[in-house]
Short mmCIF file of C-alpha atoms in Angstrom, two decimals:
data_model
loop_
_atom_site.label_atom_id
_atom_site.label_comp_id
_atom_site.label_asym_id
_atom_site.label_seq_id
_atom_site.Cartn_x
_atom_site.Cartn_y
_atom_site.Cartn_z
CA UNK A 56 -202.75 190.89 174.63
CA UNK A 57 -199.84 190.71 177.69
CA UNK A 58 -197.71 193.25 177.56
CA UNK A 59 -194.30 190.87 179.10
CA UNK A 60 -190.90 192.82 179.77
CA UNK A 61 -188.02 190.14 179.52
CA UNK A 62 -184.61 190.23 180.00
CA UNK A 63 -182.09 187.98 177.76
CA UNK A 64 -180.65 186.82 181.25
CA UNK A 65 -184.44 185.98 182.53
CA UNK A 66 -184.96 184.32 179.26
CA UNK A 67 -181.73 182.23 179.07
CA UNK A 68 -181.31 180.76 182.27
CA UNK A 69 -185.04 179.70 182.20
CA UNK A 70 -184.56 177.83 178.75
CA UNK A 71 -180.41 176.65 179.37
CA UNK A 72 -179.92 176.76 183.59
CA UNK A 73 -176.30 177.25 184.91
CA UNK A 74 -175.65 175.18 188.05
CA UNK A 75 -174.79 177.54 190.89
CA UNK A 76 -171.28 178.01 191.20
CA UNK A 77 -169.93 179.78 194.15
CA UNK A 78 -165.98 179.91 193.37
CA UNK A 79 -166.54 182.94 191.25
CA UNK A 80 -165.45 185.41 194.53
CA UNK A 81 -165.15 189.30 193.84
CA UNK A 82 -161.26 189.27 193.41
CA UNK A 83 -161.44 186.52 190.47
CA UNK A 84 -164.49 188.93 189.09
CA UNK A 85 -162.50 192.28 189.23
CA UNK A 86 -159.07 190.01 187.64
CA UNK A 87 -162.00 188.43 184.95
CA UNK A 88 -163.54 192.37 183.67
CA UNK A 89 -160.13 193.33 183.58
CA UNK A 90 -159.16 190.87 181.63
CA UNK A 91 -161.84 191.61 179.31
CA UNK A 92 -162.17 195.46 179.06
CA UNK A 93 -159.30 195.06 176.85
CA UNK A 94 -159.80 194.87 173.11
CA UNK A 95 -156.89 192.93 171.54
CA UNK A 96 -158.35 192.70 167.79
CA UNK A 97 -157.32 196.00 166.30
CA UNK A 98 -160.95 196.32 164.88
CA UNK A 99 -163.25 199.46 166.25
CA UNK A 100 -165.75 198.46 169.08
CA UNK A 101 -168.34 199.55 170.85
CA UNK A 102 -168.34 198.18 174.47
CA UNK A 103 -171.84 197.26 177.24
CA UNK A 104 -174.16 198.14 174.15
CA UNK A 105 -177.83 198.28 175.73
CA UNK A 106 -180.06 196.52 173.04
CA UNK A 107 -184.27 195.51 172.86
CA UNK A 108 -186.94 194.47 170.69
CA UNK A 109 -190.54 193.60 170.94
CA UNK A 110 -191.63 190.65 169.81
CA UNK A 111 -195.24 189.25 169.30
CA UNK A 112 -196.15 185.29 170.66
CA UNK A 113 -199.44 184.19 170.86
CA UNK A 114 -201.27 186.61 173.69
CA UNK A 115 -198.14 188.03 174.33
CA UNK A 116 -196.29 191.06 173.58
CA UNK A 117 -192.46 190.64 174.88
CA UNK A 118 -189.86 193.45 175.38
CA UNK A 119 -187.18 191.46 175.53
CA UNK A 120 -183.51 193.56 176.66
CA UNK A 121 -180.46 193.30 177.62
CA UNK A 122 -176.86 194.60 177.45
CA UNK A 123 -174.04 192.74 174.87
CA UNK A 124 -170.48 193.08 176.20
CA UNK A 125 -169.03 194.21 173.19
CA UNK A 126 -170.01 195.27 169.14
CA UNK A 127 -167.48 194.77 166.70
CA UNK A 128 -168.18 197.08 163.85
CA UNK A 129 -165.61 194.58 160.81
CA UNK A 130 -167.58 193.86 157.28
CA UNK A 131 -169.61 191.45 159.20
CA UNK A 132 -170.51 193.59 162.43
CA UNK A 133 -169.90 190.97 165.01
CA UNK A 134 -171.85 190.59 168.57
CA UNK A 135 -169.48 189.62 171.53
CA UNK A 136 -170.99 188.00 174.53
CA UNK A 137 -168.11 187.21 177.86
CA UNK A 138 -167.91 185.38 181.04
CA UNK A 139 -165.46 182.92 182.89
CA UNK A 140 -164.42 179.60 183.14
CA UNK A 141 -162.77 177.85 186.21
CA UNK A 142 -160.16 175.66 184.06
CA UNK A 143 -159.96 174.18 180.75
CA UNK A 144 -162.67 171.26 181.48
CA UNK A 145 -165.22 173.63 182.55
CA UNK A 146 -164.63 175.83 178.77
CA UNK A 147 -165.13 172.28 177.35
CA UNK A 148 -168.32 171.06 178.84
CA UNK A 149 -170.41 173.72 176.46
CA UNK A 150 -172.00 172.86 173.27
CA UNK A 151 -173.54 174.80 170.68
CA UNK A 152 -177.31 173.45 172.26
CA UNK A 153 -176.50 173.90 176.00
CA UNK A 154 -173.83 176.95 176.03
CA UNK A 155 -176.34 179.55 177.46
CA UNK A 156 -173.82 182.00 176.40
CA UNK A 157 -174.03 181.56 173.00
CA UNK A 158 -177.92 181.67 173.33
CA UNK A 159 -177.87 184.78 175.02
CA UNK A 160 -175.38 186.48 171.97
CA UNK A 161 -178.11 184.74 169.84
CA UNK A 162 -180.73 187.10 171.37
CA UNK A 163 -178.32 190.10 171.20
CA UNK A 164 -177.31 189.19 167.60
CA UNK A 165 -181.02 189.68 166.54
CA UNK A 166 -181.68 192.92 168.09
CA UNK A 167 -179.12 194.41 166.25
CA UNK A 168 -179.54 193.01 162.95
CA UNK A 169 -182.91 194.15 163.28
CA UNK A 170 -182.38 197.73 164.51
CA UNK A 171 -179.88 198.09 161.72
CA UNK A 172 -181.33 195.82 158.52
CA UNK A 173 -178.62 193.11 158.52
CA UNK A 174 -179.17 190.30 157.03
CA UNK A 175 -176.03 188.18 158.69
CA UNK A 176 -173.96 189.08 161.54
CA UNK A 177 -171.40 187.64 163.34
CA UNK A 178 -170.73 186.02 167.16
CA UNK A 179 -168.50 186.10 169.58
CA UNK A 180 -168.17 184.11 172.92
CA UNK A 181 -165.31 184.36 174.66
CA UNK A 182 -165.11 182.59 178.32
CA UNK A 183 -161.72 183.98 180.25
CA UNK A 184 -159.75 180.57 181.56
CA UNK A 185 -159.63 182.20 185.13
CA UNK A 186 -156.67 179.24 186.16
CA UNK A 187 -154.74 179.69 182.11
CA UNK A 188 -155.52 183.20 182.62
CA UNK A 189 -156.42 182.94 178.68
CA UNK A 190 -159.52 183.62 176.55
CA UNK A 191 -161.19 180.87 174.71
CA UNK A 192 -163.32 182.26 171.87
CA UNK A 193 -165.86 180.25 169.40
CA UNK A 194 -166.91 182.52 166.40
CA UNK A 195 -170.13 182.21 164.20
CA UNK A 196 -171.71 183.58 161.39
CA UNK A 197 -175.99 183.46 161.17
CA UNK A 198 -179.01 185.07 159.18
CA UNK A 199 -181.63 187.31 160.97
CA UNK A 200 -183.95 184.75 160.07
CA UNK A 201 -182.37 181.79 161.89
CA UNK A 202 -181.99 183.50 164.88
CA UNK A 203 -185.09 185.00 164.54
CA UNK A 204 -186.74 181.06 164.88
CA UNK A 205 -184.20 180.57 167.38
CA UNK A 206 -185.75 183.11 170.01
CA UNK A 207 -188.90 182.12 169.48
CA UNK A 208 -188.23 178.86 170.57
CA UNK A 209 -186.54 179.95 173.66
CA UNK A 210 -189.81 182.21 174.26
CA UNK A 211 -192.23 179.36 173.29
CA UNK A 212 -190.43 177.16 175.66
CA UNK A 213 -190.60 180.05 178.45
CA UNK A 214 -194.06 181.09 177.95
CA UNK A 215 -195.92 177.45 178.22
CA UNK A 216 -194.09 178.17 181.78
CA UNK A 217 -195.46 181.53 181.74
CA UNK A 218 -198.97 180.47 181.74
CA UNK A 219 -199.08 178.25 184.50
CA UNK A 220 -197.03 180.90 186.56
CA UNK A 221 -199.62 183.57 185.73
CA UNK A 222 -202.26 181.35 186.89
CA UNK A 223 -201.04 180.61 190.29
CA UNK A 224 -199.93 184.20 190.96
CA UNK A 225 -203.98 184.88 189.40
CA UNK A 226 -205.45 182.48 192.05
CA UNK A 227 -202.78 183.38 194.87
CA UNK A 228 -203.64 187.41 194.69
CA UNK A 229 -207.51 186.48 194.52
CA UNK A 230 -206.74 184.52 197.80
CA UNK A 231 -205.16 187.37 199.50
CA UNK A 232 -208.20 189.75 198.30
CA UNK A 233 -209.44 190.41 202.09
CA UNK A 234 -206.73 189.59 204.38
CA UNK A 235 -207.50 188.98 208.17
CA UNK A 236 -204.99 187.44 210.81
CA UNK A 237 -205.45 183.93 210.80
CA UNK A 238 -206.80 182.63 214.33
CA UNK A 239 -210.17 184.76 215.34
CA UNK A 240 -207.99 186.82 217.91
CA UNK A 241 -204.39 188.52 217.79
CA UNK A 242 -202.80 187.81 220.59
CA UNK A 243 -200.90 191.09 222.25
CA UNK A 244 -197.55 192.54 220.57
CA UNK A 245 -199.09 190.40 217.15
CA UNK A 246 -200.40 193.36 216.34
CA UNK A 247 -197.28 195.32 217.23
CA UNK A 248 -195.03 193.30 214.97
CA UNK A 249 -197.19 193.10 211.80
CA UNK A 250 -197.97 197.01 212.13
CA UNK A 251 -193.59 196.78 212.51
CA UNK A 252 -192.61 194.70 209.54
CA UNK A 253 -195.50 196.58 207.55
CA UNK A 254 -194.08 200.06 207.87
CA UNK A 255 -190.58 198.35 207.33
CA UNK A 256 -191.03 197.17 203.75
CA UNK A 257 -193.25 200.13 202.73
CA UNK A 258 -190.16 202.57 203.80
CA UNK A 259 -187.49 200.49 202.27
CA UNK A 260 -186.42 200.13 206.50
CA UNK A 261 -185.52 197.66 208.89
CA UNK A 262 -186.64 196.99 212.22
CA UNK A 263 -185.24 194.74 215.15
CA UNK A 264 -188.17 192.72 216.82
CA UNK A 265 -187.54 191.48 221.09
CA UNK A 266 -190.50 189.66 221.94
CA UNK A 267 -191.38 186.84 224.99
CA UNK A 268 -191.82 183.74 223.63
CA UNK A 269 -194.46 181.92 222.56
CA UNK A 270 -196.39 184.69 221.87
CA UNK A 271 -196.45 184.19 217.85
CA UNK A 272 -194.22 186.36 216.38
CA UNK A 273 -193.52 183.86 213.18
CA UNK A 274 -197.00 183.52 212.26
CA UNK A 275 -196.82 187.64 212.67
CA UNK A 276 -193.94 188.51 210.74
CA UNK A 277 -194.65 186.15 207.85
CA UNK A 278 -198.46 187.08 207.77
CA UNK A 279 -197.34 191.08 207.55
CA UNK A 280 -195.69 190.49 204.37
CA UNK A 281 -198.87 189.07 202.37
CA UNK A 282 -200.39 192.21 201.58
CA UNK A 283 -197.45 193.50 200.12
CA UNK A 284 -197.65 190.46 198.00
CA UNK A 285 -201.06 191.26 196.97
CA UNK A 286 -199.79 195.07 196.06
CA UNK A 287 -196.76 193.91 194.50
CA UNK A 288 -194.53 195.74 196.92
CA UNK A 289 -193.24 192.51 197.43
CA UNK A 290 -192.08 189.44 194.88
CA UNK A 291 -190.43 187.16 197.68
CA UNK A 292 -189.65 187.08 200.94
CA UNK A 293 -186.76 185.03 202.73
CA UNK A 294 -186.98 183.73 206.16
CA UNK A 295 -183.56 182.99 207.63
CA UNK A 296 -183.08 180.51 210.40
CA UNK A 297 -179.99 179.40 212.27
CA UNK A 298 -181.77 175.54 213.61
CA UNK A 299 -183.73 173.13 212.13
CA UNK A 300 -186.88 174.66 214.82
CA UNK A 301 -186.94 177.88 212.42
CA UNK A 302 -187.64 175.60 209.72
CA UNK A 303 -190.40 174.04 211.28
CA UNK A 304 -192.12 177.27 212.92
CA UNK A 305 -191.71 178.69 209.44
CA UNK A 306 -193.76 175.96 207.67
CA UNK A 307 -196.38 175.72 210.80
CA UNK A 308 -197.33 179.19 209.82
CA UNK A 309 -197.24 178.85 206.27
CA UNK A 310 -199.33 175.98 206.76
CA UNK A 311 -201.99 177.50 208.72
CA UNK A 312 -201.97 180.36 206.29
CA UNK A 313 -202.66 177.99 203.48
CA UNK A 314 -205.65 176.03 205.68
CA UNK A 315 -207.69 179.50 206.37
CA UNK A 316 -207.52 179.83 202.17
CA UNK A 317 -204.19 182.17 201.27
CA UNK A 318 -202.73 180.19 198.33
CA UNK A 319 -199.15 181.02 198.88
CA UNK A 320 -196.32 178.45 198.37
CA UNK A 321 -193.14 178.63 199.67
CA UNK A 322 -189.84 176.30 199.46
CA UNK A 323 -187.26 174.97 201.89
CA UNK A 324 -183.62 175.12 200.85
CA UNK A 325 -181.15 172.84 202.88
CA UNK A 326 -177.19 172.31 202.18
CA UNK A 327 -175.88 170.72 198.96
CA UNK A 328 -174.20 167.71 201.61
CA UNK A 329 -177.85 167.21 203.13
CA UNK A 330 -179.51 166.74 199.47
CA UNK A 331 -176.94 164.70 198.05
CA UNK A 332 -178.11 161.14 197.21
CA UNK A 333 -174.02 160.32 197.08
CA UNK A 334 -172.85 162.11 200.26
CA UNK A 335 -169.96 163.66 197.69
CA UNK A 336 -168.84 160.44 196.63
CA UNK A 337 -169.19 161.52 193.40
CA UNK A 338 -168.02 164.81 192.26
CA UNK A 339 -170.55 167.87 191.72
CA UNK A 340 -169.68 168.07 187.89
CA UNK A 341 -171.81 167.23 184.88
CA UNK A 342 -169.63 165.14 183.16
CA UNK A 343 -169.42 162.40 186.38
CA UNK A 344 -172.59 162.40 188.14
CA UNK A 345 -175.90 161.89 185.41
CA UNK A 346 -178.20 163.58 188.07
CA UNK A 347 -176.13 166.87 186.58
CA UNK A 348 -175.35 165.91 183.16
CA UNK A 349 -179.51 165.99 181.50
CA UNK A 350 -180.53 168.90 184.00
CA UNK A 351 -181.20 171.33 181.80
CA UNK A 352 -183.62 168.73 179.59
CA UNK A 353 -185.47 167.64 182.47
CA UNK A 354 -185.48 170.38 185.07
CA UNK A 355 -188.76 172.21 183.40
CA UNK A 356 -191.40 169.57 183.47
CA UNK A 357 -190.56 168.72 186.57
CA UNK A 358 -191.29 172.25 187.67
CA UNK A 359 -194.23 172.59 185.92
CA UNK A 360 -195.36 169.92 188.12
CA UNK A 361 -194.21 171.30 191.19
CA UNK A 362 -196.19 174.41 190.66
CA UNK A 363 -199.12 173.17 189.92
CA UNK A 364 -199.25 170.50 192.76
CA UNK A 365 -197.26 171.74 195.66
CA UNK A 366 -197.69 174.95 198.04
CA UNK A 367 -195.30 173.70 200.69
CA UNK A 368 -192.31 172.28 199.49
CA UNK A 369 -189.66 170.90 201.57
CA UNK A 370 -186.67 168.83 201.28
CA UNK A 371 -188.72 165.76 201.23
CA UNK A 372 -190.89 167.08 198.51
CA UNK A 373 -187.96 167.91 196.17
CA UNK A 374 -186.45 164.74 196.94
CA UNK A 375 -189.41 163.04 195.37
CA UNK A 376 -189.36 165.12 192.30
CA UNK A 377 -185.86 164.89 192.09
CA UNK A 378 -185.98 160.94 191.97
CA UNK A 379 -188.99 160.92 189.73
CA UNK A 380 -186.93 162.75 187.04
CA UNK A 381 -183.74 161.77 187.69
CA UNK A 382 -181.81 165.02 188.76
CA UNK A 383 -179.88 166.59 191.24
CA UNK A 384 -182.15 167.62 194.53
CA UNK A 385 -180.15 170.87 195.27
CA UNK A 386 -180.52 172.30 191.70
CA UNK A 387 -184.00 171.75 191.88
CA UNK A 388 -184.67 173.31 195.23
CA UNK A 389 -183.00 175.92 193.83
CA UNK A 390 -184.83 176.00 190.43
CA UNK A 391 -188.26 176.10 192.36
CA UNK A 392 -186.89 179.14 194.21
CA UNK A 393 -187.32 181.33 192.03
CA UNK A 394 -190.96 180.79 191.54
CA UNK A 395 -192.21 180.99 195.13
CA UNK A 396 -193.09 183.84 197.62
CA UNK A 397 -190.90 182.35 200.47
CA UNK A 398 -187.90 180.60 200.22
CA UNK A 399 -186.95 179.25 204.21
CA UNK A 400 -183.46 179.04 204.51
CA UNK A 401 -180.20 179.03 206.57
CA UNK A 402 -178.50 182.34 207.37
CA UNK A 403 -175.63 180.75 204.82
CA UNK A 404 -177.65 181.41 201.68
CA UNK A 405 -177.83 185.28 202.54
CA UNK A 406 -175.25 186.12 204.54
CA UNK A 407 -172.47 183.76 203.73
CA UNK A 408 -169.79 185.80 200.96
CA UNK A 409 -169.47 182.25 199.14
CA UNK A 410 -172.74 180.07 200.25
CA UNK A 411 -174.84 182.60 199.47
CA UNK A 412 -178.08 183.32 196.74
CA UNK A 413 -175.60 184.63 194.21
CA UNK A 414 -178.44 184.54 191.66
CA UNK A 415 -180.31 186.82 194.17
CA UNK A 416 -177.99 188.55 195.60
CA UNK A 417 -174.91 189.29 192.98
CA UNK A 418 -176.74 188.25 190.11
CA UNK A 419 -178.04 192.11 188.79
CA UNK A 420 -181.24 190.40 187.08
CA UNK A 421 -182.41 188.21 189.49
CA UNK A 422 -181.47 190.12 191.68
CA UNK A 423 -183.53 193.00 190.71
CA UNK A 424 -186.79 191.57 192.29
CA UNK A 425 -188.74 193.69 195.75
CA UNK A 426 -187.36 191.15 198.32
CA UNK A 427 -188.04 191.05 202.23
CA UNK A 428 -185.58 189.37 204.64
CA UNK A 429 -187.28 187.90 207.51
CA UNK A 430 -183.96 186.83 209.92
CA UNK A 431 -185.33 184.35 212.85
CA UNK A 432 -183.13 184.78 216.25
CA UNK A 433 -181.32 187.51 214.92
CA UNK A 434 -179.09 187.45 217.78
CA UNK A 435 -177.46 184.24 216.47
CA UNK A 436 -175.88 186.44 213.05
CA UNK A 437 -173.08 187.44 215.37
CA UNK A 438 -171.66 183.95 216.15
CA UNK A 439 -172.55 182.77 212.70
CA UNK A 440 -170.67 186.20 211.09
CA UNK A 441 -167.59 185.29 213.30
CA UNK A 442 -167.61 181.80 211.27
CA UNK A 443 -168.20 183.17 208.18
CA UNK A 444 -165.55 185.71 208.15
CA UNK A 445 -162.82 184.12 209.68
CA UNK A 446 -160.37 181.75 207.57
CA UNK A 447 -159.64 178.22 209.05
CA UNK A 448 -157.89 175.07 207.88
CA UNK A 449 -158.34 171.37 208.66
CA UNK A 450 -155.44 169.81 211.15
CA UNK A 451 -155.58 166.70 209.13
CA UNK A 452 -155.18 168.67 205.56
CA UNK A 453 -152.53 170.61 206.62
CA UNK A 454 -150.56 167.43 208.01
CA UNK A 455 -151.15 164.90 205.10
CA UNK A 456 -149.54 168.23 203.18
CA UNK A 457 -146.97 168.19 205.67
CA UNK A 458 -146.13 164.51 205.06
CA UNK A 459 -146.46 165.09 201.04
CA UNK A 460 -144.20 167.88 201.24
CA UNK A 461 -141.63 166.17 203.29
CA UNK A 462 -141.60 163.04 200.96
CA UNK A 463 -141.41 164.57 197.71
CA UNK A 464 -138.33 166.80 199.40
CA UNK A 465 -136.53 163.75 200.08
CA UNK A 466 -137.82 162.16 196.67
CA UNK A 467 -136.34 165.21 194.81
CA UNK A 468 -139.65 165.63 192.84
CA UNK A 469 -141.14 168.89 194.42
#
């Protein structure tokens, strides 16, 4: 039997995915926990309860955990689960079958009945109206034994998934059994920078790399990392690139690591405006464009797919997948990320306070995972950070509001 551990988090967004949303910036999260480290019901509560249970599927023994926001201890002890909305609309667009909120409660509703022998219990989610600056809460009442059959759906649905990711990782780590530098001779300072990035991981360091070019310091650097994959020092790496030529170095070398028999797979993540069948003619929301509004139902065979089929996968490759199953490219590139050993990328999705990975990087669970940051032409970061940090506005924005303002002044409606 597989011993599995799980977190509800893991678990949930595999089974109900959120679309990435980058508005959520730190000062809206410190006003949001503020907002919700009160307790306004009178009733005695426990708050960030840490709860987990094993449960047995099949070949596999899951410790599933995770931490509840809140325990209400009332006649019917009641789990609360929290998080945020952006406006009204985006509280609304939730059901009972898609809220992954209320799944996740689900999870934490069980553990406790469990550890304490109830036989119903209450739930709360509550999602804080960041623009009303108001909670909206949706109560329940179930039996152990209906969310019992609930979570083992969520884990069925997880583990047929499982399998075929165990399999890859089985055949990739076979692949990587005796590791030698792909062409018959290292060329010199190859050496150099593998021996470099190898002692950099293995210390939990960083190094800076000057090299001439053209002596192969891509093929290097992303070759030092496989043994750590092979060790499990390292789960993923990502290679950061300011120009479309880092992209293509980066998949040379992948490529010729694949051809000499190192089954590693990697994926290429480009902007939202680049992926976007509808250049933003149609709004990114799930209600208006139906390449959103299924994701969730479709999203996981068409990974299954992926992962089975495809090592390299770039934009063209998720475009295909995307139009075979009818959903939106960028979620998908972003779905398959978190299932490959490289994702190839701008400097944006790391470095960028509101572009970037927030499921890697802010996200506490995934981001939890032995990473490696490979940045190409470092030297580029300070141009780029100069960008990134530095507020702007349009010329044209600020004088159509200029014109707005002045009419509805003369119109006596402002």
């Amino acid at each position: 039997m597989y011993c599995f551990s799980l977190s509800v988090k893991q678990l949930i967004d595999f089974v109900i995915r959120k679309i990435e949303n980058a508005d959520f910036q730190s000062n809206i999260q410190d006003e949001f926990y503020k907002a919700n480290s009160r307790n306004t019901s009178g009733t005695r509560n426990t708050t960030n309860v840490q709860l987990r249970h094993c449960f047995n599927l099949d070949d596999y023994k899951v410790d599933l955990y995770g931490k509840c926001n809140r325990i209400y201890d009332d006649t019917v002890p009641t789990i609360e689960v929290i998080d945020y909305a952006n406006s009204e609309q985006d509280n609304k667009k939730y059901n009972d079958d898609n809220d992954p909120l209320l799944a996740e409660a689900a999870c934490y509703a069980y553990m406790y009945a469990d550890l304490h022998n109830i036989d119903i219990i209450g739930v709360r989610v509550s999602r804080y109206d960041i623009k009303n600056k108001n909670n909206v809460v949706k109560k329940y009442i179930y039996t152990k034994n209906t969310l019992l059959q609930q979570i083992n759906k969520y884990l069925k649905i997880f583990f047929e998934f499982r399998i075929i990711l165990d399999k890859r990782l089985e055949k990739r780590n076979l692949s990587l059994k005796n590791i030698k530098f792909p062409f018959e001779n290292i060329r010199k300072g190859q050496e150099d920078v593998v021996d470099r990035v190898n002692n950099s991981y293995k210390n939990h360091d960083f190094s800076f790399i000057q090299a001439s070019t053209g002596i192969g310091k891509t093929i290097a650097t992303i070759f030092a990392t496989l043994n750590g994959f092979r060790t499990n020092r390292i789960k993923k790496v990502f290679y950061t690139t300011p120009k479309n030529t880092g992209f293509t170095n980066a998949f040379k070398a992948l490529k010729k690591l694949n051809d000499v028999g190192y089954y590693v797979n990697a994926v290429e993540l480009v902007s939202k405006e680049k992926n976007c069948p509808y250049k933003g003619d149609i709004p990114c929301d799930a209600r208006r464009c139906k390449l959103l509004s299924n994701f969730n139902e479709k999203v996981n065979n068409a990974l299954k797919e992926i992962i089975v089929k495809q090592l390299l996968i770039k934009k063209e490759v998720i475009q295909s997948y995307a139009d075979k199953y009818e959903i939106c490219p960028f979620e998908l590139s972003l779905a398959v990320s978190q299932y490959v050993d490289f994702i190839v990328c701008d400097y944006n999705y790391v470095f960028d306070p509101i572009a970037n990975l927030k499921r890697y990087f802010e996200n506490p669970t995934f981001g939890d995972i032995k990473k490696v940051l490979l940045v190409d032409e470092a030297h580029n970061l300070i141009d780029r950070a100069r960008l990134m940090f530095s507020a702007s506005f349009s010329s044209k924005t600020f004088n159509e509001f200029k014109t707005k303002f002045r009419d509805e002044t003369k119109n006596n409606t402002l």
